[in-house]
Each structure stands twice: as C-alpha cells, then as structure tokens.
GROMACS .gro file of N, CA and C in nm:
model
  489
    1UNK      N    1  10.201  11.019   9.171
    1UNK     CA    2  10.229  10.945   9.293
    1UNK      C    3  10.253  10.797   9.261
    2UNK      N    4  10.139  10.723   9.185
    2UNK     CA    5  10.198  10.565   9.150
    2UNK      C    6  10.300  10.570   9.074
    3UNK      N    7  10.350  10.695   8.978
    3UNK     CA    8  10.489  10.646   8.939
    3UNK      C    9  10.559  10.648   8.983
    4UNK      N   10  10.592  10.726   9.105
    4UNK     CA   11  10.731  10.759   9.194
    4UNK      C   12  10.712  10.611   9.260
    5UNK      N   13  10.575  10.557   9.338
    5UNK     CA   14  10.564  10.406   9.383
    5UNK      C   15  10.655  10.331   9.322
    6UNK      N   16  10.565  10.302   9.190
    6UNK     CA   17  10.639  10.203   9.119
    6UNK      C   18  10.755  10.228   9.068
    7UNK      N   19  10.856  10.346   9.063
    7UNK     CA   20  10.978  10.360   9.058
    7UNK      C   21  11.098  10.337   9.200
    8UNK      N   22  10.975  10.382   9.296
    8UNK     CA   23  11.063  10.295   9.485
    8UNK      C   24  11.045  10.166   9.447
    9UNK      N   25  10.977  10.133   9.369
    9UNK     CA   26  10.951   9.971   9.409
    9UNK      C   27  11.034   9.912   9.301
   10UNK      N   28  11.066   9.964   9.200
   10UNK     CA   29  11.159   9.884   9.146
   10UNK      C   30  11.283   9.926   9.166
   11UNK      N   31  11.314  10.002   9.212
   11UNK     CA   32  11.509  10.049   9.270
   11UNK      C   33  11.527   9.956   9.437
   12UNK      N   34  11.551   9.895   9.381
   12UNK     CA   35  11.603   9.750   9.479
   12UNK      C   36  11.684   9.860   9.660
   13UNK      N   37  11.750   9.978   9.588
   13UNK     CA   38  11.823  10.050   9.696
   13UNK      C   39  11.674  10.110   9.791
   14UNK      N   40  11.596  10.158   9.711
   14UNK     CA   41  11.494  10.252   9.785
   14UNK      C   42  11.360  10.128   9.847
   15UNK      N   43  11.362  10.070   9.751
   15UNK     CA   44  11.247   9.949   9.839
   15UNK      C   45  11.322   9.894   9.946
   16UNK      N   46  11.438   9.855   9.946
   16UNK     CA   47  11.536   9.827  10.105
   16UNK      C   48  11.532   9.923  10.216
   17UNK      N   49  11.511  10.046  10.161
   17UNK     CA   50  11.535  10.183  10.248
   17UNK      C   51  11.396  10.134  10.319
   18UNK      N   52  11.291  10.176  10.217
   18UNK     CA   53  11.150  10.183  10.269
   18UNK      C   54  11.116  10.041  10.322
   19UNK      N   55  11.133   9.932  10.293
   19UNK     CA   56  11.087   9.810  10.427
   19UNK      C   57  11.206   9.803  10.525
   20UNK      N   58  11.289   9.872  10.549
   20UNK     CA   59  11.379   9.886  10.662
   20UNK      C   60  11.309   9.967  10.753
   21UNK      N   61  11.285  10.081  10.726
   21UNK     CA   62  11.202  10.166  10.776
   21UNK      C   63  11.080  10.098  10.850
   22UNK      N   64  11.012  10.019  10.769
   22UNK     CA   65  10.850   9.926  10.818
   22UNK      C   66  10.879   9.866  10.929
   23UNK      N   67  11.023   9.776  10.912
   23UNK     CA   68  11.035   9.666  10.993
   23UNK      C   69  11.122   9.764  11.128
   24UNK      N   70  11.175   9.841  11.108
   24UNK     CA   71  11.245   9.919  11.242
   24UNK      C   72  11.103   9.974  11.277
   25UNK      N   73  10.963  10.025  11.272
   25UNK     CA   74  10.906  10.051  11.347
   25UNK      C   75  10.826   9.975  11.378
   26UNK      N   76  10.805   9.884  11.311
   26UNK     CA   77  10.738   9.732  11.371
   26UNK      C   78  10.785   9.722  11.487
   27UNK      N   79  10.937   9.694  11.524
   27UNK     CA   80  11.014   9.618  11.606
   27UNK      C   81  10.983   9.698  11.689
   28UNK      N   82  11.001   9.872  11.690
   28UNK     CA   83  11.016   9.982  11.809
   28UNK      C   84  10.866   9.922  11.861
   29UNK      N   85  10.790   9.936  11.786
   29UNK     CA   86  10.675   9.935  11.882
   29UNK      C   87  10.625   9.817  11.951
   30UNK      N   88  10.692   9.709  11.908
   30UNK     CA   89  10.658   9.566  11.991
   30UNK      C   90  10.732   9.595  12.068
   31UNK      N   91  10.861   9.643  12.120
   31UNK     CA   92  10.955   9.667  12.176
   31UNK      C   93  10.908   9.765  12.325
   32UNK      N   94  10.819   9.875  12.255
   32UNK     CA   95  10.749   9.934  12.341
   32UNK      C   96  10.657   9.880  12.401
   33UNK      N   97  10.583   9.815  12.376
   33UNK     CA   98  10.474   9.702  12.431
   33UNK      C   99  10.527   9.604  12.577
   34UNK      N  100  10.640   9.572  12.508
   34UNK     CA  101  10.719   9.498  12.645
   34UNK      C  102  10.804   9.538  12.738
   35UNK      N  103  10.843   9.662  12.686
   35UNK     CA  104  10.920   9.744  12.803
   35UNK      C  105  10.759   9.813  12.888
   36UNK      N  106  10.681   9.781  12.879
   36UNK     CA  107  10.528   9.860  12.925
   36UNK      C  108  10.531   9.729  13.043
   37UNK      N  109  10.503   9.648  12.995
   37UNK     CA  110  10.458   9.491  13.126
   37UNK      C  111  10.593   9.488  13.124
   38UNK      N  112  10.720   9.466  13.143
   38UNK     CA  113  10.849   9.473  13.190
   38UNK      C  114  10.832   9.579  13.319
   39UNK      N  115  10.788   9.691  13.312
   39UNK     CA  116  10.794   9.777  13.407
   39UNK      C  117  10.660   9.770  13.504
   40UNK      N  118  10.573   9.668  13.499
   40UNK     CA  119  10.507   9.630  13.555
   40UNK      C  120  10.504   9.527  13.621
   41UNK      N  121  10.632   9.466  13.623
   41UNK     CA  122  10.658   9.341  13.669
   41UNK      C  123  10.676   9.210  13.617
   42UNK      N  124  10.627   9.184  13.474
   42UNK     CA  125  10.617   9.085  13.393
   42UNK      C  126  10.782   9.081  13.333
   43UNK      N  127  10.846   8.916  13.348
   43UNK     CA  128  10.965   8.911  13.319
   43UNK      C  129  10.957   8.907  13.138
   44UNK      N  130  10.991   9.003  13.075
   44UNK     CA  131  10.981   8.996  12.932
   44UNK      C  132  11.120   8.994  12.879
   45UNK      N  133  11.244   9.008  13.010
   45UNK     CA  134  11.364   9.013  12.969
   45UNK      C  135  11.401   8.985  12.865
   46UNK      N  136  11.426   8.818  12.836
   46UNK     CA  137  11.492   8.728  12.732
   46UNK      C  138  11.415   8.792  12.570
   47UNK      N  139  11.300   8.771  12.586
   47UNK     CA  140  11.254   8.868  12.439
   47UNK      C  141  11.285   8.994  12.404
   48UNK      N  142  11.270   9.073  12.489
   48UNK     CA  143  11.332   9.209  12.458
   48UNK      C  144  11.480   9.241  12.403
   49UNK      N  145  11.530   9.146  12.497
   49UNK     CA  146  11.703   9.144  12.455
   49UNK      C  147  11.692   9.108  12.285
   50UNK      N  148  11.630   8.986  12.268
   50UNK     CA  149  11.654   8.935  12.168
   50UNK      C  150  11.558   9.030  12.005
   51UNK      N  151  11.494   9.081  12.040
   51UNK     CA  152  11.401   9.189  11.978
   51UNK      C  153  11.502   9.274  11.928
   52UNK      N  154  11.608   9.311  12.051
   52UNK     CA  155  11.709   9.395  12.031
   52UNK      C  156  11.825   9.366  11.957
   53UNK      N  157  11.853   9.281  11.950
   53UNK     CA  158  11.940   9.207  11.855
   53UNK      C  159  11.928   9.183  11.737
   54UNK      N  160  11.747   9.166  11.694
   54UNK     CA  161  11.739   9.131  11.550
   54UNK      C  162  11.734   9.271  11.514
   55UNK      N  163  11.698   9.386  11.578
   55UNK     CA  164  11.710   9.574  11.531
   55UNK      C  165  11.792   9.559  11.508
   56UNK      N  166  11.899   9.549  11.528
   56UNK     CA  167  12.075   9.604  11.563
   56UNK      C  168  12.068   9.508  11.380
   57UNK      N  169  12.031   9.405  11.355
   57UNK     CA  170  12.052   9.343  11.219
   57UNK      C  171  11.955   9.413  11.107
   58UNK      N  172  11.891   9.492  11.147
   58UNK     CA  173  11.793   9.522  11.046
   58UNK      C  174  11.863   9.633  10.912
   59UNK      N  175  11.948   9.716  10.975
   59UNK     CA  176  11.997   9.806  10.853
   59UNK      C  177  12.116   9.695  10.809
   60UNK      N  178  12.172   9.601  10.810
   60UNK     CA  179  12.243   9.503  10.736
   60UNK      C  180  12.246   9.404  10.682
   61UNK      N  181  12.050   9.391  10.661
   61UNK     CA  182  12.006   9.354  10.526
   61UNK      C  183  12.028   9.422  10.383
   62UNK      N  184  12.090   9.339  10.317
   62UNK     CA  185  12.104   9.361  10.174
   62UNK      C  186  12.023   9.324  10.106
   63UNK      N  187  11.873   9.245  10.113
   63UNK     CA  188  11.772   9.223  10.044
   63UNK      C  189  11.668   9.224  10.115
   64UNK      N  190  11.560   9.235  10.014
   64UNK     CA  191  11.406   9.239  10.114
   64UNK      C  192  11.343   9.104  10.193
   65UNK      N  193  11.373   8.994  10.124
   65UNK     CA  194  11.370   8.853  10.168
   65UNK      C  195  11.464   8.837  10.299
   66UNK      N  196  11.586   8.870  10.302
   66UNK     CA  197  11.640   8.851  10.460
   66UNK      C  198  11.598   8.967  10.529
   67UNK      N  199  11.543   9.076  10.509
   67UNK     CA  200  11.475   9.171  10.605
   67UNK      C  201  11.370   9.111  10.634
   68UNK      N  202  11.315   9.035  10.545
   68UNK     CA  203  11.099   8.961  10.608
   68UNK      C  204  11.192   8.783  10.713
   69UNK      N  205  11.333   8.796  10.696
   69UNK     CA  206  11.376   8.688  10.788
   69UNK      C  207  11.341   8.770  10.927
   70UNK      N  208  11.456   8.868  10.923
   70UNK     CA  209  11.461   8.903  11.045
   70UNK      C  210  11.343   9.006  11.121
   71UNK      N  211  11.189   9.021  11.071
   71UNK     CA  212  11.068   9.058  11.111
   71UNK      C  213  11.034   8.946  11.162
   72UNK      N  214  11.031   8.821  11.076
   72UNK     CA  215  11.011   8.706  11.167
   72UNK      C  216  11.020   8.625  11.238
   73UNK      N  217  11.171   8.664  11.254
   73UNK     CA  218  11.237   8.631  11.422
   73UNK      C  219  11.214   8.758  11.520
   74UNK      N  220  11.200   8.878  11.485
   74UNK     CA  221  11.133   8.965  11.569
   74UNK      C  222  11.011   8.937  11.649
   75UNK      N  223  10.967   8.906  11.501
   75UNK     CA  224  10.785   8.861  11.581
   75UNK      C  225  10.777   8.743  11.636
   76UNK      N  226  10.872   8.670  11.604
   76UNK     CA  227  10.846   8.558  11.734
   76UNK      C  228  10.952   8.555  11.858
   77UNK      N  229  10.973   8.648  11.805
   77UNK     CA  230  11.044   8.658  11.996
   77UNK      C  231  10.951   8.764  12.103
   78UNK      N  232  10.855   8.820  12.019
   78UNK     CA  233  10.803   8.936  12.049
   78UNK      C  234  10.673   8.798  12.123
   79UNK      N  235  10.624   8.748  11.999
   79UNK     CA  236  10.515   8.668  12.092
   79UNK      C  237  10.558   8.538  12.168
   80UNK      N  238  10.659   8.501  12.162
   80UNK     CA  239  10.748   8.426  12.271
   80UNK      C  240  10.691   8.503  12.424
   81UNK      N  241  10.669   8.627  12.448
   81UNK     CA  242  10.687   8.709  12.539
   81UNK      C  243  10.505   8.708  12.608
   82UNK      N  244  10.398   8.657  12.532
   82UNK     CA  245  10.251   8.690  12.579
   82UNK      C  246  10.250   8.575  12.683
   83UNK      N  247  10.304   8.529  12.680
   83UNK     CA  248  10.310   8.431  12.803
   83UNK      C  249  10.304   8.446  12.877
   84UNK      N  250  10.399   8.541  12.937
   84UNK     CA  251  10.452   8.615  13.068
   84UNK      C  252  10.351   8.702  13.125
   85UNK      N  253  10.286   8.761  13.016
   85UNK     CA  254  10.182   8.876  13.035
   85UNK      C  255  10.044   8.847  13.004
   86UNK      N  256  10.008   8.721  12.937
   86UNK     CA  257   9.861   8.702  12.932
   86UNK      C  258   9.830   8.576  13.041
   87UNK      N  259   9.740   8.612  13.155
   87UNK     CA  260   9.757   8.526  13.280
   87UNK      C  261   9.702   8.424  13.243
   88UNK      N  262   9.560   8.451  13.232
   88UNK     CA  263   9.469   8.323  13.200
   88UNK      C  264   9.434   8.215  13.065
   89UNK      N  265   9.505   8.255  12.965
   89UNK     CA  266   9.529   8.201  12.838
   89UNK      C  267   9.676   8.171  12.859
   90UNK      N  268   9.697   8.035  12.767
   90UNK     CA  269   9.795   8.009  12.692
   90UNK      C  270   9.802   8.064  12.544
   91UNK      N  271   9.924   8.095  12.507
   91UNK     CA  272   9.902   8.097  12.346
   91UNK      C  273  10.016   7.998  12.286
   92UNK      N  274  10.109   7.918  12.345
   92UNK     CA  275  10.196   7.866  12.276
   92UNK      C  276  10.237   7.893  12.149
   93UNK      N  277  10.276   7.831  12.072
   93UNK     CA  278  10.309   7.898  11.934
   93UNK      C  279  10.200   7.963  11.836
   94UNK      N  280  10.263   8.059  11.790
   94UNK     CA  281  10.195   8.162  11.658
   94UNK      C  282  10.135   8.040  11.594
   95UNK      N  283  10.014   8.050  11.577
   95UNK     CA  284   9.943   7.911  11.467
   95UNK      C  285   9.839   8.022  11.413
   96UNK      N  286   9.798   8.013  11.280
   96UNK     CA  287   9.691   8.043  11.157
   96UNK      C  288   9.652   7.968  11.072
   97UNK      N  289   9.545   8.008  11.056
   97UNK     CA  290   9.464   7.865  10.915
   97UNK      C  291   9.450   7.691  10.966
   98UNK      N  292   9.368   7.705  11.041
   98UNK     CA  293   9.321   7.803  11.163
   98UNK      C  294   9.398   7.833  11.297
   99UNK      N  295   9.338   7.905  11.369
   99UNK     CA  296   9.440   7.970  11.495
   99UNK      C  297   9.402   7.849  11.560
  100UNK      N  298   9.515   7.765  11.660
  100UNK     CA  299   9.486   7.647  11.722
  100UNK      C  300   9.411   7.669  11.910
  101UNK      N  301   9.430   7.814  11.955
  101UNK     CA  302   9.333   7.874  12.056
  101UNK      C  303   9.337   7.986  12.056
  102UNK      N  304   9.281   8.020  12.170
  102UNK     CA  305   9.158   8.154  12.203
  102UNK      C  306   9.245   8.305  12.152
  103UNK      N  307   9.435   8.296  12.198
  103UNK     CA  308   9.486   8.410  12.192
  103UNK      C  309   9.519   8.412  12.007
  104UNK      N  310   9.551   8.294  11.931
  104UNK     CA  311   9.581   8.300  11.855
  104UNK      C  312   9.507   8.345  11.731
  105UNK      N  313   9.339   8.307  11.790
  105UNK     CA  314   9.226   8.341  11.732
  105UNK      C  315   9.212   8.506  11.737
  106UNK      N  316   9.214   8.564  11.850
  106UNK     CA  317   9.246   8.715  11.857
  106UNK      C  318   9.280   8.746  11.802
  107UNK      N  319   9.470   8.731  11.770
  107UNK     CA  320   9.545   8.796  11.728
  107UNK      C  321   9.546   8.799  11.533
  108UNK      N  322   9.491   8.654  11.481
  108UNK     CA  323   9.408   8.638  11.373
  108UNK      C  324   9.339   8.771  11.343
  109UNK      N  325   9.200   8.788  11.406
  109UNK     CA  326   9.090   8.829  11.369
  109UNK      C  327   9.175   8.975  11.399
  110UNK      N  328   9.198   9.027  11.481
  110UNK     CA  329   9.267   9.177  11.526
  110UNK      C  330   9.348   9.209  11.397
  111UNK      N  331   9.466   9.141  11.353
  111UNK     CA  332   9.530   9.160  11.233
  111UNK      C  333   9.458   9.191  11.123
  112UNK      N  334   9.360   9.086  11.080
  112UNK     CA  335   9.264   9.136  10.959
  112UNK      C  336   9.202   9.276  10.958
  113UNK      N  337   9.177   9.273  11.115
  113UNK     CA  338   9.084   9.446  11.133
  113UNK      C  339   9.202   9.519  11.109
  114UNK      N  340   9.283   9.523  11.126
  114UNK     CA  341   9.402   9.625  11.139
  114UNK      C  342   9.446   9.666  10.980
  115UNK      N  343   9.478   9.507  10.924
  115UNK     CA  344   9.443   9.550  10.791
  115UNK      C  345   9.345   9.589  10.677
  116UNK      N  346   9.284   9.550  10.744
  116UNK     CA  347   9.172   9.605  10.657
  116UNK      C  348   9.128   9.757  10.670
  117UNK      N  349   9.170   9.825  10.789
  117UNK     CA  350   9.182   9.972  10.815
  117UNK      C  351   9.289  10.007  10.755
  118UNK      N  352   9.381   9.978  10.757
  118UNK     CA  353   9.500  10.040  10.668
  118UNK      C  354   9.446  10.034  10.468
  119UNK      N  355   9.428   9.895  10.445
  119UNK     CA  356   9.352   9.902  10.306
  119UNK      C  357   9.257  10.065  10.284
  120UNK      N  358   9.186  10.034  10.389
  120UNK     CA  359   9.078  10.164  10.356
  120UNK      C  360   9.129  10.336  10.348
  121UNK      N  361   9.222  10.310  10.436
  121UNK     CA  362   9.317  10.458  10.480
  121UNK      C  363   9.407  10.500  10.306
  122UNK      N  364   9.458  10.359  10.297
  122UNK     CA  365   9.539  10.360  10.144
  122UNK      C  366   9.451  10.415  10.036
  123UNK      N  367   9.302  10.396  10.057
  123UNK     CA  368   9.151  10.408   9.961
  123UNK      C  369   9.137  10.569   9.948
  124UNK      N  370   9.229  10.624  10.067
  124UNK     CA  371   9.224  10.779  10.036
  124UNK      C  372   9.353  10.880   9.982
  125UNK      N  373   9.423  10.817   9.953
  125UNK     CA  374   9.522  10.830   9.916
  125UNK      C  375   9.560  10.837   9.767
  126UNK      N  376   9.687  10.865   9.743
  126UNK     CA  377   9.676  10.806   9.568
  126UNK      C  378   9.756  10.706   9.538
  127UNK      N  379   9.818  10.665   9.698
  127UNK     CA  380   9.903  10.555   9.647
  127UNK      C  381   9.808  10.378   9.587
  128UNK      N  382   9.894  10.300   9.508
  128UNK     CA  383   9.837  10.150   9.474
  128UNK      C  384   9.865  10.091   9.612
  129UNK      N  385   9.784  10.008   9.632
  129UNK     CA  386   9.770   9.956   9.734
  129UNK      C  387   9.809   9.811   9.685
  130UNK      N  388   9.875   9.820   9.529
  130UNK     CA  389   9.867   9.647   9.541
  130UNK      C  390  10.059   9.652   9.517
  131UNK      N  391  10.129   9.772   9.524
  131UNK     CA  392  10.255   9.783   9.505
  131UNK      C  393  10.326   9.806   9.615
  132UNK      N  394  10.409   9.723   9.695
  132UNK     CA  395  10.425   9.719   9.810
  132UNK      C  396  10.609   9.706   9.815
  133UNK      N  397  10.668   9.742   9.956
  133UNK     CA  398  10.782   9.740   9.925
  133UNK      C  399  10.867   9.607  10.007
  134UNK      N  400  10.773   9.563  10.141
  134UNK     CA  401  10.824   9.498  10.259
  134UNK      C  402  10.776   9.325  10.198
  135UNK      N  403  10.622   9.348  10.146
  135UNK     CA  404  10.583   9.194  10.093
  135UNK      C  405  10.588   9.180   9.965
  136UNK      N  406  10.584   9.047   9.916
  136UNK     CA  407  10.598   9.088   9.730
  136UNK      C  408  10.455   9.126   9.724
  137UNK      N  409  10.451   9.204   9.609
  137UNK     CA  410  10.305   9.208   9.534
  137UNK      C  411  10.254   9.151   9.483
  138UNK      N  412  10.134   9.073   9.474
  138UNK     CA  413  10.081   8.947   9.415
  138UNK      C  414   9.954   9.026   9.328
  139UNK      N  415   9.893   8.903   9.275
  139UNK     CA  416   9.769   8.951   9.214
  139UNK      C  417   9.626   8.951   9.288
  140UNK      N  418   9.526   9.027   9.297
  140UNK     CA  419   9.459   9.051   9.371
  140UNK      C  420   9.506   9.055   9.536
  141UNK      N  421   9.623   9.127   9.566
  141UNK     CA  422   9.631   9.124   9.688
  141UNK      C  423   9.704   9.260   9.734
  142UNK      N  424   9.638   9.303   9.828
  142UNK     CA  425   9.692   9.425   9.877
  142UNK      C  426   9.792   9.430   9.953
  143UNK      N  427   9.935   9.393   9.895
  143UNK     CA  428  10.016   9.413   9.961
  143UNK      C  429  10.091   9.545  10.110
  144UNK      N  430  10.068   9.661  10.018
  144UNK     CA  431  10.096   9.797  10.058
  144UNK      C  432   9.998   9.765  10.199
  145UNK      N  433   9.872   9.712  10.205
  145UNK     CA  434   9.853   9.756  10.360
  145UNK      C  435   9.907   9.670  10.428
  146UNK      N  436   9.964   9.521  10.381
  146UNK     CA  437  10.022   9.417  10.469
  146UNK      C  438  10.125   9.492  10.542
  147UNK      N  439  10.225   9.579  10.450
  147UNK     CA  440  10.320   9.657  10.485
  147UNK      C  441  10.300   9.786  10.619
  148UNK      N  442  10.214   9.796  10.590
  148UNK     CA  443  10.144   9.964  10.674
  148UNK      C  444  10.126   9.900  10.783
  149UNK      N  445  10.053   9.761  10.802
  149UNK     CA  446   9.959   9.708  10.930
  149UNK      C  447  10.121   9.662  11.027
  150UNK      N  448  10.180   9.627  10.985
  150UNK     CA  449  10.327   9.591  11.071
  150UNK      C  450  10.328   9.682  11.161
  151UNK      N  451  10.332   9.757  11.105
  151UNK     CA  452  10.390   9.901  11.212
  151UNK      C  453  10.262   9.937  11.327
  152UNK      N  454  10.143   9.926  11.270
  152UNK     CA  455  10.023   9.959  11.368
  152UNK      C  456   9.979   9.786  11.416
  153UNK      N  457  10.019   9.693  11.450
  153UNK     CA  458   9.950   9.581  11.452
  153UNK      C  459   9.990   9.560  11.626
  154UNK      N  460  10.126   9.641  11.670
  154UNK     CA  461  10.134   9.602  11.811
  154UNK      C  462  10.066   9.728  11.885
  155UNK      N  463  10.067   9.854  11.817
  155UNK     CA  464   9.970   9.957  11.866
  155UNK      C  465   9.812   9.914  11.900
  156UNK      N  466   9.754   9.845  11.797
  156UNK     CA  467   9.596   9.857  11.783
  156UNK      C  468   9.572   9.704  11.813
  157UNK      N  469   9.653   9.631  11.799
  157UNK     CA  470   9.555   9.474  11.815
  157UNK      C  471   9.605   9.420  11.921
  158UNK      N  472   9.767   9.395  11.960
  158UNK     CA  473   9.836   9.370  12.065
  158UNK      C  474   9.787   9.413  12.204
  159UNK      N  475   9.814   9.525  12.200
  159UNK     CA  476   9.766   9.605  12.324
  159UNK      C  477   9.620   9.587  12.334
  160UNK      N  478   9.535   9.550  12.273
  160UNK     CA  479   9.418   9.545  12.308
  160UNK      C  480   9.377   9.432  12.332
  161UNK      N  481   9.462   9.320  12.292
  161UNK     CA  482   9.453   9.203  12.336
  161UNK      C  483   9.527   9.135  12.437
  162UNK      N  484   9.610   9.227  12.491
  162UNK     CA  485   9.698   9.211  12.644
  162UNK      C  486   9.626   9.281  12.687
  163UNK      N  487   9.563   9.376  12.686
  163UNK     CA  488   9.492   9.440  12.852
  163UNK      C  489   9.358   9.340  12.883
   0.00000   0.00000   0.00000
C-alpha cells in the first residue's frame, strides 16, 4: 500500500487526479452547506455562484499549487458567506495564529478536531500519513490527514458551528 502511495505521489498525473478529487469534494460539500441556509432564507447567493465558478476551474489545473489556489478562493468565498447565516457573531475575515474572534476561534479549534480524527482513522489503515497528495509533505507533519479533513471539515465542524 505505501508503495503504490508513494508511487501516486510521485506521478505528477495521478497526484493531480487525486487532489482534484479532494478539492471537488471539499467544494461539493461547502456548496451543500449553503444551498441548506439559501433554502432557508439566508441570502448566500453571491458565494455560491462564485464557489461555482472556482469548481468549473478545478479539473483545469495543471499543477497541485494552482489547485491549493483555487481551494483557497473556494474557501473564502465559502466563508465570505457565515455572515449571512451566523446572526449573533461577526466573523469578518478568516484570521489564525491566533483567531482574532469567537467564530474564528471555533472554526480553529473544530479544524484541529477534525484533523486530528482523520490522523487517527489514517492510524488504521496502511496508508503514510505523512505522504500526501493535495499539501506538500513536510517533516514531522501529517500531511495525508490535512488532505482527508478538507473534504469532512464543512460536514463535521461547519455545520456544527452554524447551527
């Protein structure tokens, strides 16, 4: 199993395949999040559109560096959008190290839990958890769940921090 890893991870074609994949279900599911308070009344229009626009760019990345561009115009059009839907907090801009208030602090601490469940999930597995395809791989750092938590981070921390 880590050799087939570390053979996706070094074929530049198949590590593109596989963080295309990460970042198209990242997007679906933030996507789903706001078509949820969209149909509840919350104007999430302008983000959604634009959510939709950076998808439509995602299979016409030719490298992994302009695919982690366009996740991060995803994700900030995605949290452009808690505004609309979190009444009594502000969150103004995405801020970390440290979170500058209360939503940003959430969404901080929620992420770590999220990853750190994915780390542990990877712990049963046989894949390396430090060979990743969406973030580079560093030393002492578990990339592979940074990768995994994308996709579950608007499922498990988002939603639990909008209701």
């Amino acid at each position: 199993m880590q050799v087939e890893q570390t053979k996706s991870y070094l074929s530049d074609k198949k590590r593109l395949v596989i963080a295309q994949t990460l970042v198209s279900g990242a997007a679906f599911n933030m996507g789903r999040n706001l078509k949820y308070y969209q149909s509840r009344g919350k104007d999430v229009s302008e983000a959604l559109a634009r959510i939709e626009e950076y998808t439509q760019q995602i299979v016409l990345c030719k490298r992994v560096d302009e695919l982690m561009g366009i996740e991060g115009n995803i994700r900030q059009a995605y949290y452009s959008a808690f505004g609309a839907i979190i009444n009594d907090f502000e969150m103004g801009n995405r801020s970390k190290q440290p979170p500058q208030n209360e939503v940003n602090a959430l969404i901080s601490f929620g992420n770590m839990m999220c990853y750190t469940v994915c780390l542990s999930q990877i712990y049963h597995t046989q894949l390396n958890p430090t060979i990743s395809f969406l973030h580079e791989p560093g030393v002492r750092r578990y990339s592979l769940a940074l990768d995994l938590s994308e996709i579950f981070k608007p499922l498990l921390v988002d939603r639990t921090i909008l209701s």
